[in-house]
CSV table of C-alpha atoms in Angstrom, one decimal:
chain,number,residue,atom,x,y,z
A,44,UNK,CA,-3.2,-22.5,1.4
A,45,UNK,CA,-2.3,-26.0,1.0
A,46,UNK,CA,1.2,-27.0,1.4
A,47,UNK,CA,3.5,-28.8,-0.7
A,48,UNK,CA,7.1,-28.5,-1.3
A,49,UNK,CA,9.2,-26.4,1.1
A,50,UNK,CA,10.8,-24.4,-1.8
A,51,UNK,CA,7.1,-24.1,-3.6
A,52,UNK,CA,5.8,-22.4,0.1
A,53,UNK,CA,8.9,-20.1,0.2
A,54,UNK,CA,8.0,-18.9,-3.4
A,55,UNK,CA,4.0,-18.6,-2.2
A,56,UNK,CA,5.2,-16.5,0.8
A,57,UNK,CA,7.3,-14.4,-1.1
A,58,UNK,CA,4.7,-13.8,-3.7
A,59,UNK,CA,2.5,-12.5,-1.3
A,60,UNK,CA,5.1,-9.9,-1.1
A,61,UNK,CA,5.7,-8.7,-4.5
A,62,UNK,CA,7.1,-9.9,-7.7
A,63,UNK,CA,10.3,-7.5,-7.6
A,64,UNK,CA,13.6,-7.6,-5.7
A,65,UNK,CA,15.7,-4.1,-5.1
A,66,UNK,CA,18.7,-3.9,-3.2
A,67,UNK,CA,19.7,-1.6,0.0
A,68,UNK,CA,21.8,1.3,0.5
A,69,UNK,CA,23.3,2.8,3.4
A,70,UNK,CA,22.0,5.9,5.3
A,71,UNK,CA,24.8,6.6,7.7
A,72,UNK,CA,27.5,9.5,8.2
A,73,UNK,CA,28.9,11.8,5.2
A,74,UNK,CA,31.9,9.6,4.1
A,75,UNK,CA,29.4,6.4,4.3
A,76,UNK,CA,26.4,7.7,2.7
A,77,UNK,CA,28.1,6.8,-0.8
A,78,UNK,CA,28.0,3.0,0.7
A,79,UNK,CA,24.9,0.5,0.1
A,80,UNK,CA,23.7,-0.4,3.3
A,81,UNK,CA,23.9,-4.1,2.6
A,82,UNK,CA,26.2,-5.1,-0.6
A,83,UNK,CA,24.4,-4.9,-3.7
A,84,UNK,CA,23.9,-8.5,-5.3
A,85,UNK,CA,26.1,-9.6,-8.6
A,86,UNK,CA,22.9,-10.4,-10.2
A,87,UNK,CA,21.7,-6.8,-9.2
A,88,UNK,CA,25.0,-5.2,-11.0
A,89,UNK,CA,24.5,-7.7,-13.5
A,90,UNK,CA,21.1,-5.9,-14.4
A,91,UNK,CA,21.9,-2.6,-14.4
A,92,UNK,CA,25.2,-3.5,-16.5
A,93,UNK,CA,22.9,-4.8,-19.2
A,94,UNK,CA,19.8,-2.1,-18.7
A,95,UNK,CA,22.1,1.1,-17.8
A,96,UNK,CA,25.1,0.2,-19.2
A,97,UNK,CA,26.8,0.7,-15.7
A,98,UNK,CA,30.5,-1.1,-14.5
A,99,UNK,CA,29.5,-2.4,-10.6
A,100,UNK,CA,31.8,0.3,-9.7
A,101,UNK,CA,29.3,2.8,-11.3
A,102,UNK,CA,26.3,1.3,-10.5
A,103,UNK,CA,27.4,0.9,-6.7
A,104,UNK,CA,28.2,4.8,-6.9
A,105,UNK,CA,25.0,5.5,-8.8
A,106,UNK,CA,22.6,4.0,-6.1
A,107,UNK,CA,24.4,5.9,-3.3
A,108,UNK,CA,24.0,9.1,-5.0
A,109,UNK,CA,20.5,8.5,-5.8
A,110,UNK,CA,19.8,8.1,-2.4
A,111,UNK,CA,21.5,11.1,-1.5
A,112,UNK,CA,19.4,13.2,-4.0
A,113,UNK,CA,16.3,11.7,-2.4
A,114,UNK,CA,16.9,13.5,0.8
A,115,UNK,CA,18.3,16.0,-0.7
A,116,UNK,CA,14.9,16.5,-2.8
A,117,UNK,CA,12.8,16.7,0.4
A,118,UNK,CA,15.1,19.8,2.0
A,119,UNK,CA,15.4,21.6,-1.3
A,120,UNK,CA,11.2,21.5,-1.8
A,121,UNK,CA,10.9,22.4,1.8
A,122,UNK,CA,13.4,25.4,1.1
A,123,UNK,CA,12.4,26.5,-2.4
A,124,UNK,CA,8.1,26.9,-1.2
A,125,UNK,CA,6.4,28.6,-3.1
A,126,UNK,CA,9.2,29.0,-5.9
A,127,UNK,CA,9.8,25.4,-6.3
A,128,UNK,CA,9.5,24.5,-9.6
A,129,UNK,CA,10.7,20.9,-10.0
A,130,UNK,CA,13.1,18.2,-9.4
A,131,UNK,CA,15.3,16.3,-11.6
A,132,UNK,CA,18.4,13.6,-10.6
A,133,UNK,CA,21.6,14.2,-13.2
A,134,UNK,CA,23.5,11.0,-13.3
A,135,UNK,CA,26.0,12.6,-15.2
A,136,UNK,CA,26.6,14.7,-12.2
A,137,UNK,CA,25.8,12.4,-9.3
A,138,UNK,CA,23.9,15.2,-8.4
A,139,UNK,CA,20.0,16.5,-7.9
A,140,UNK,CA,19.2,19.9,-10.1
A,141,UNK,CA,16.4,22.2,-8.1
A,142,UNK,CA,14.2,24.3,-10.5
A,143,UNK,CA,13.1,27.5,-8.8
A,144,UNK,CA,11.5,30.8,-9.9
A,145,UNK,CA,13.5,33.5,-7.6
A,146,UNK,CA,16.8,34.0,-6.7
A,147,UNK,CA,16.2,34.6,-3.4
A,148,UNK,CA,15.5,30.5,-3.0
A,149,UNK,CA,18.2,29.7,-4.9
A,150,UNK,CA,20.2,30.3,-2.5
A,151,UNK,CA,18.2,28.8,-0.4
A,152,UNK,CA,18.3,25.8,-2.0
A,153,UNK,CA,21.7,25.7,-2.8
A,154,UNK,CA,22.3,25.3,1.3
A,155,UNK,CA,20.9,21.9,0.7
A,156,UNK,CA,23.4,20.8,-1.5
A,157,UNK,CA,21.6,21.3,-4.8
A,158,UNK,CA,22.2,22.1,-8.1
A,159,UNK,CA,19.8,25.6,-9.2
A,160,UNK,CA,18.7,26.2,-12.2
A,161,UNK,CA,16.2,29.6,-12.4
A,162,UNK,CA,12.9,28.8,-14.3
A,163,UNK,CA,9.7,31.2,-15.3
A,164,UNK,CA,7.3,29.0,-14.1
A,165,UNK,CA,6.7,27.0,-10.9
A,166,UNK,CA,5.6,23.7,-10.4
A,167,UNK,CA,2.0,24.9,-9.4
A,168,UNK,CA,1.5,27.1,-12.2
A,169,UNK,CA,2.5,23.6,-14.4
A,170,UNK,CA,0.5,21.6,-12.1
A,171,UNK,CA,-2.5,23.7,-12.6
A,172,UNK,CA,-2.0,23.5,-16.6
A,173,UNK,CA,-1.8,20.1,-16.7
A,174,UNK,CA,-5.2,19.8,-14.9
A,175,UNK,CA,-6.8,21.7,-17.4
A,176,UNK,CA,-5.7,19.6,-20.3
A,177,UNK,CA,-6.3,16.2,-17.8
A,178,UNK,CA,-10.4,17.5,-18.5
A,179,UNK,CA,-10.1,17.7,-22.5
A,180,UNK,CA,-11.2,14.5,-24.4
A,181,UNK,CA,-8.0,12.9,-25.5
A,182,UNK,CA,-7.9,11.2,-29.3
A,183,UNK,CA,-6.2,7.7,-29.5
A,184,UNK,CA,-3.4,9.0,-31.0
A,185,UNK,CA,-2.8,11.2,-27.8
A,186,UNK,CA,0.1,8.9,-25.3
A,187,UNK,CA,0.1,10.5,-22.8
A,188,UNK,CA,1.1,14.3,-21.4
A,189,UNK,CA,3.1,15.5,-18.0
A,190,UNK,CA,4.9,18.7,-16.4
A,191,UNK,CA,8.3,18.6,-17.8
A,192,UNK,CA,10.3,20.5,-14.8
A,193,UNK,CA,13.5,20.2,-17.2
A,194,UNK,CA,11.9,22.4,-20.0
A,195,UNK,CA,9.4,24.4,-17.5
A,196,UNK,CA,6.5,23.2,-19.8
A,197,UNK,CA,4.0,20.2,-20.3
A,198,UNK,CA,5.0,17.2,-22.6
A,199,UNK,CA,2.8,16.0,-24.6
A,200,UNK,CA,3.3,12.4,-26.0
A,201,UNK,CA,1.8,11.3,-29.7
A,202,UNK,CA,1.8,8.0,-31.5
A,203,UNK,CA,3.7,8.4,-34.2
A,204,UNK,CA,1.5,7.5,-37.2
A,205,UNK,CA,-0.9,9.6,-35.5
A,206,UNK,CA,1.4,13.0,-35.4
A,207,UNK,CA,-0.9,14.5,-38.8
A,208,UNK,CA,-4.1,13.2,-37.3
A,209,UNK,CA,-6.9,16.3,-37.4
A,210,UNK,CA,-8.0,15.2,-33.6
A,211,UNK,CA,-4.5,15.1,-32.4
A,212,UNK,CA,-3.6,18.3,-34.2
A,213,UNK,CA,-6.7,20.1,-32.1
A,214,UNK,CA,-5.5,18.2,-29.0
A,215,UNK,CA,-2.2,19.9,-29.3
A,216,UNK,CA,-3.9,23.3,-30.2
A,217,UNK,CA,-5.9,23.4,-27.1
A,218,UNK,CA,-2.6,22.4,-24.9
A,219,UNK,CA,-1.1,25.0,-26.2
A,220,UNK,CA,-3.3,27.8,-25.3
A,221,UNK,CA,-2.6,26.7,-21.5
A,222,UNK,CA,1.3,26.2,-21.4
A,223,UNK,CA,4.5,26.4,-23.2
A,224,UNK,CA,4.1,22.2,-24.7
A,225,UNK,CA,7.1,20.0,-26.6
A,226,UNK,CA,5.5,17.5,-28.7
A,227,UNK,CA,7.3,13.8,-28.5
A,228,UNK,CA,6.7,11.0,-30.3
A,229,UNK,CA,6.0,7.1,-29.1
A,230,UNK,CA,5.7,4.2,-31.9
A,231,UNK,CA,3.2,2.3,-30.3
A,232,UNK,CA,0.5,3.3,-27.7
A,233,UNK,CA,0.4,2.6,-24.5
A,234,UNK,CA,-1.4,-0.8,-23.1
A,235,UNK,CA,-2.2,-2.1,-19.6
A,236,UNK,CA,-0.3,-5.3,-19.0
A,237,UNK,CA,-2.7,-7.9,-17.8
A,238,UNK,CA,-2.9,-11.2,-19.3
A,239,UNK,CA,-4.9,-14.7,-19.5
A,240,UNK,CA,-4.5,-17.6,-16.9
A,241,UNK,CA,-1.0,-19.4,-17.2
A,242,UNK,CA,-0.4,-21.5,-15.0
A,243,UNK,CA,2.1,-21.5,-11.9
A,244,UNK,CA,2.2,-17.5,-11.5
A,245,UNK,CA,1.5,-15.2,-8.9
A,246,UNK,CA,-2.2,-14.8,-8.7
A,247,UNK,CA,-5.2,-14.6,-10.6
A,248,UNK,CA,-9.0,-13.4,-10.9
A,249,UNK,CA,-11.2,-14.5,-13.2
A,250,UNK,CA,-9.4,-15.1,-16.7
A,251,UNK,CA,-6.9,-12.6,-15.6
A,252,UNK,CA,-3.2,-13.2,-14.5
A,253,UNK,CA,-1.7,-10.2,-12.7
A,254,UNK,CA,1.4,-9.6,-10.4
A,255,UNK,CA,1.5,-8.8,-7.2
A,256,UNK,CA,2.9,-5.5,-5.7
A,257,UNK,CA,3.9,-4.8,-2.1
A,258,UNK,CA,2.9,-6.8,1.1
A,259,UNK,CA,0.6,-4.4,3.7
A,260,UNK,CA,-0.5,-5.6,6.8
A,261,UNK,CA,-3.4,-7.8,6.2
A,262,UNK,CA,-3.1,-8.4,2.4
A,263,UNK,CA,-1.2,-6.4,-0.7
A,264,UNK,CA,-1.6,-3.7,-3.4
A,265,UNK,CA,-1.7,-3.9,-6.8
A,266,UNK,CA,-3.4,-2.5,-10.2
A,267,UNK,CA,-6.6,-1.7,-10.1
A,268,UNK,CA,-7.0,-2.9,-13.8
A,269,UNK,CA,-6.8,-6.2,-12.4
A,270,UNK,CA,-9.9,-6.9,-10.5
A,271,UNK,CA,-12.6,-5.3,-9.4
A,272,UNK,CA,-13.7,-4.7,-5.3
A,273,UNK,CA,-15.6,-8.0,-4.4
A,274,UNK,CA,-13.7,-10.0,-6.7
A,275,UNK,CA,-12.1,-13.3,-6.1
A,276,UNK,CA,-8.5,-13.8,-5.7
A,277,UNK,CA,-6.7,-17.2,-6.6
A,278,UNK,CA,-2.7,-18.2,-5.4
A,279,UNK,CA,-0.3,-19.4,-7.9
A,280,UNK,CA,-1.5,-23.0,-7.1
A,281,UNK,CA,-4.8,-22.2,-7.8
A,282,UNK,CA,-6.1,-22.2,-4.1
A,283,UNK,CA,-8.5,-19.5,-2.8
A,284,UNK,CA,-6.4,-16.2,-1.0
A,285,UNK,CA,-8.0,-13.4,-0.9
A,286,UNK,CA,-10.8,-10.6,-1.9
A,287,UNK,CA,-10.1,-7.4,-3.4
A,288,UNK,CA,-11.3,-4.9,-1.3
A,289,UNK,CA,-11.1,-1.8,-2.9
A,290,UNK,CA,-10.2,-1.4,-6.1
A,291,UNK,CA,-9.9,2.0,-8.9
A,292,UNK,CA,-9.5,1.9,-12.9
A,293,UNK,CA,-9.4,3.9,-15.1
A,294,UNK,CA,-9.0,7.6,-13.3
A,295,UNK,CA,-6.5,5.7,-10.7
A,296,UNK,CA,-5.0,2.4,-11.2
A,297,UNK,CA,-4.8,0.7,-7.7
A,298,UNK,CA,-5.7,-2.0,-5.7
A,299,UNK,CA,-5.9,-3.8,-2.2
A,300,UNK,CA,-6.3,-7.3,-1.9
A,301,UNK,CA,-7.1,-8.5,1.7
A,302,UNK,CA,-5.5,-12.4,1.6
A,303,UNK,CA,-6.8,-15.0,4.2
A,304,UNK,CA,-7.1,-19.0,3.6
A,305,UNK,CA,-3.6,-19.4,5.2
A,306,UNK,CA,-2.1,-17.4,3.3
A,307,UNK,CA,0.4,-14.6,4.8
A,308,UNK,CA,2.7,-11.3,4.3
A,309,UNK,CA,6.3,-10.6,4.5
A,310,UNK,CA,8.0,-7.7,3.9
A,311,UNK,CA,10.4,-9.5,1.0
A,312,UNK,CA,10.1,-9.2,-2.6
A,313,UNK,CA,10.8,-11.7,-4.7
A,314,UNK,CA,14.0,-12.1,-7.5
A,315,UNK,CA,13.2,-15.0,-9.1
A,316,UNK,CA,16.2,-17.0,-8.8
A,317,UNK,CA,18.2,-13.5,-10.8
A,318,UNK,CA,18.1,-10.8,-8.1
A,319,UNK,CA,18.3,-12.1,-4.4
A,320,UNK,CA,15.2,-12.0,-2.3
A,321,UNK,CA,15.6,-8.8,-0.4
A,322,UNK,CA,13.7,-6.9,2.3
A,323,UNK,CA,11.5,-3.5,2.0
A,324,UNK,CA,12.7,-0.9,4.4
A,325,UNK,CA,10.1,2.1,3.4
A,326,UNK,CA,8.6,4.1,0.5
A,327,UNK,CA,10.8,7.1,0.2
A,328,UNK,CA,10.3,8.7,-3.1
A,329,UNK,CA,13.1,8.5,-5.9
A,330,UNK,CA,13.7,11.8,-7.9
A,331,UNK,CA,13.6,12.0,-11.6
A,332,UNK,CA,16.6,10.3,-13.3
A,333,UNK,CA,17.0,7.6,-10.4
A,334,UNK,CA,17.5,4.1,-11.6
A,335,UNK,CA,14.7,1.8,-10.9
A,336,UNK,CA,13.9,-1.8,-11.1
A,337,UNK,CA,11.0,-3.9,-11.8
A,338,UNK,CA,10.5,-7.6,-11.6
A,339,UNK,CA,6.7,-9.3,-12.7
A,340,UNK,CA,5.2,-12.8,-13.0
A,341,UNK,CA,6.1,-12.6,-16.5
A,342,UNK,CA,9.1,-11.3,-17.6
A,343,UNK,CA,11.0,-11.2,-14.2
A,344,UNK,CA,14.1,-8.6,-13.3
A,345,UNK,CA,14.3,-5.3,-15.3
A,346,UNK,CA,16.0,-2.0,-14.3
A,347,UNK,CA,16.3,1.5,-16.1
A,348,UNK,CA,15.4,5.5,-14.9
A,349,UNK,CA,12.4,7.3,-13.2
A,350,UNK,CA,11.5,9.5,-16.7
A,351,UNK,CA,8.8,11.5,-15.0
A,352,UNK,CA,6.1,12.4,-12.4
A,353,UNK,CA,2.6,12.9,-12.5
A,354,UNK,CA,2.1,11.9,-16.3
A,355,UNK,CA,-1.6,11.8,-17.7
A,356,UNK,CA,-1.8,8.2,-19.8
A,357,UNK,CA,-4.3,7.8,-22.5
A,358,UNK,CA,-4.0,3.9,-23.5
A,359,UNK,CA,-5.5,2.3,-26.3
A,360,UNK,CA,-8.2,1.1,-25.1
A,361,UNK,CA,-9.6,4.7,-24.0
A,362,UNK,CA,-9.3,4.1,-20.3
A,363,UNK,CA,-7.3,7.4,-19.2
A,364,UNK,CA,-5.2,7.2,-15.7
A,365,UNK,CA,-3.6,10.3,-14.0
A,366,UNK,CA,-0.5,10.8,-11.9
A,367,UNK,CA,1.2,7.9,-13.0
A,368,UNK,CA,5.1,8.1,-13.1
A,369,UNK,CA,6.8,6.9,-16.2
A,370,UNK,CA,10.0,4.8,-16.3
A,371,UNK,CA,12.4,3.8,-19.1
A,372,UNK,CA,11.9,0.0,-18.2
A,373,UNK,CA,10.7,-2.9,-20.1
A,374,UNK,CA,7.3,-5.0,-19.0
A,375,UNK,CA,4.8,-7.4,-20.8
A,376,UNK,CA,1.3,-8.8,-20.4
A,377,UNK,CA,1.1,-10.8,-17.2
A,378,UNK,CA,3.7,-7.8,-15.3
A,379,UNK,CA,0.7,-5.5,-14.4
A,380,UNK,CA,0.6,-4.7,-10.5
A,381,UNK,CA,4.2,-5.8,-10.3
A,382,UNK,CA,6.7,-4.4,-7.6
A,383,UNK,CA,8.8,-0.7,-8.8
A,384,UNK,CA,11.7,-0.7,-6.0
A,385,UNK,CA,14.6,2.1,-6.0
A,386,UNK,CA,16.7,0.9,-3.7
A,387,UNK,CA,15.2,-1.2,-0.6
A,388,UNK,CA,12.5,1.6,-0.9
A,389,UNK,CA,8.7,0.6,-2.8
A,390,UNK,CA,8.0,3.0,-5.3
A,391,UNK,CA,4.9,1.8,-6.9
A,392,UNK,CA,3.1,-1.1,-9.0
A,393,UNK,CA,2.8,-1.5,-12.7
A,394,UNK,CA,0.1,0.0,-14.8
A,395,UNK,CA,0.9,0.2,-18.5
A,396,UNK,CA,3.1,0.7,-21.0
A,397,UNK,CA,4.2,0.2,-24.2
A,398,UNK,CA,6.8,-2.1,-26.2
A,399,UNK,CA,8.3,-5.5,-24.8
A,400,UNK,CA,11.8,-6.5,-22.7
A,401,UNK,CA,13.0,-7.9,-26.2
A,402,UNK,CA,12.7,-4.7,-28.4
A,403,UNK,CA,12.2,-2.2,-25.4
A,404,UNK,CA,9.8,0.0,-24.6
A,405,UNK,CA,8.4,2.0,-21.5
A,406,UNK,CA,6.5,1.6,-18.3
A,407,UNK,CA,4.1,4.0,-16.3
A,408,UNK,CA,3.8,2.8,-12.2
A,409,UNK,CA,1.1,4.4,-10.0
A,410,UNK,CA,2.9,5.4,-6.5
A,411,UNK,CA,2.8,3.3,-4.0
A,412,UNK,CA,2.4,6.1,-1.2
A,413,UNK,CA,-1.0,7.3,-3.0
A,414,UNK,CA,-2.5,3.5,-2.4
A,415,UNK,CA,-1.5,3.8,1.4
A,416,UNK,CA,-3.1,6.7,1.8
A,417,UNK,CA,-6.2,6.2,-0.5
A,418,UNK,CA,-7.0,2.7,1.9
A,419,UNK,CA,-5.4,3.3,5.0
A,420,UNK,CA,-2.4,0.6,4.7
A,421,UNK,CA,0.7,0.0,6.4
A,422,UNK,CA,3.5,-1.1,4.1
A,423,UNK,CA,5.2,-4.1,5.7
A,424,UNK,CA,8.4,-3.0,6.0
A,425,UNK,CA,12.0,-5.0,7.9
């Protein structure tokens, strides 16, 4: 990578990170673990003022009970087995809620410091039904569908001026005949977020303009809508940095890029000059209801709430990914493979959605932990 000015290299090494900045919170004793580990930014609780609405009182208060309902979530699943049924964080509450199918773990559960609430089915009864919708064609007019853990059921998601549609009405008929299924409505359908070349952003392959995700040793991840394994990979200067090595769309939508040319990894993500550069200290996975961030080459520092898990997506253009987890934040074309933080912990890198950060809208992230694992990575972490 050739050099130039030292505040263009900085940006060049932190892009090789990821294109989102998160803040860090504070794993210590009882009394302290309502305390970010390292003060949260003012830009930071500027962002989730405007996005959730939240005084930096409340937002401080939100992130530490967040990250008390993520270890929470991991006893509670360990404790509930066979009977767990879902997960859900309730910001009202400050609390995590524990679905379960016997009262027996309830109790069980409750010793973790969870709410209860007592459900028909479990989580692999719903997991299995979902499946068996994930092999029926889907129409256009079908957004996307996902275990609901709130309602016990599968959600079902439908463009709106497709709700009367005949092939959307059999959709919904055969989802029905495999689990209890609450219809919602979207008024636009989802899209990947990849864009043409503009110049002086992250990186690009071919045509395409993307964001980069997380830094792993030897390279990053990203979408796989991106680029294809073999491909070329160009630096926001246009210099040669990398190859993707593996890559998977539609099905999955993941990528790793292997970077070279003097190019290199740090385990930062990037604010933009709005959020502070901060580090990545792991991958822990934030329960349903958490606030989230995202930042991308495009539209920068965004923040709203983990929706839900393991949602099917049907976008428009027919490609169909599975296990993605859908977020109430904003993104636009050029934002695809950008950063998802909660916290100073990586949750995944943009796929889709629909909308825009001026009229709103949604995004769906694939996990970063299912990339690790599919490739073998390391996530660079401080």
């Amino acid at each position: 990578m050739r050099r130039t000015t030292g505040a263009r290299l900085g940006l060049s090494a932190l892009l090789l990170t990821a294109t989102c900045a998160g803040t860090g919170l504070a794993p210590t004793a009882a009394a302290a673990d309502r305390t970010p580990r390292t003060p949260a930014s003012p830009a930071l609780l500027d962002a989730m003022r405007r996005d959730l609405g939240l005084s930096p009182a409340a937002a401080l208060e939100r992130l530490a009970d967040e990250r008390q309902a993520a270890r929470t979530e991991r006893a509670a699943r360990k404790a509930a087995g066979a009977a767990y049924g879902g997960s859900w964080f309730d910001a009202e509450r400050g609390r995590l809620t524990v679905a379960v199918t016997g009262r027996k773990a309830a109790a069980e559960v409750r010793g973790t410091g969870a709410a209860v609430r007592l459900v028909e089915r479990g989580a692999a009864e719903l997991d299995a039904a979902k499946a068996r919708i994930d092999k029926f064609d889907a129409p256009a007019g079908v957004a996307s569908w996902r275990v609901d853990p709130e309602t016990n059921g599968i959600v079902v998601s439908v463009v709106a001026r497709h709700r009367s549609d005949n092939d959307v009405s059999a959709f919904l008929e055969r989802a029905r005949a495999t689990a209890p299924v609450r219809v919602a409505t979207v008024p636009e359908g989802p899209r990947t977020f990849a864009a043409g070349t503009v110049g002086g952003d992250p990186y690009y392959t071919g045509n395409v303009r993307c964001s980069i995700g997380f830094s792993v040793h030897g390279g990053f991840v990203t979408a796989g809508h991106c680029g294809r394994a073999g491909a070329s990979v160009r630096g926001w200067d246009g210099s040669a940095m990398g190859t993707f090595q593996g890559s998977s769309f539609p099905g999955d939508d993941y990528a790793y890029v292997s970077i070279g040319h003097g190019w290199w990894t740090v385990p930062v993500v990037l604010g933009w000059g709005t959020v502070p550069d901060q580090l990545v200290r792991g991958s822990a996975e934030a329960p349903v209801g958490s606030s989230i961030c995202r930042s991308g080459s495009t539209t920068k520092w965004h923040c709203g709430r983990v929706l839900a898990k393991n949602e099917t997506v049907n976008y428009s253009d027919g490609a169909v990914v599975h296990q993605l987890t859908k977020t109430s934040v904003c993104a636009q074309g050029g934002d695809s493979g950008g950063s998802f933080l909660s916290g100073d912990q990586a949750q995944g890198v943009t796929s889709g959605g629909w909308g825009n950060c001026s009229s709103g809208g949604e995004t769906w992230y694939q996990p970063v932990n299912e990339i690790l694992n599919r490739y073998g990575l390391r996530l660079h972490t401080a």
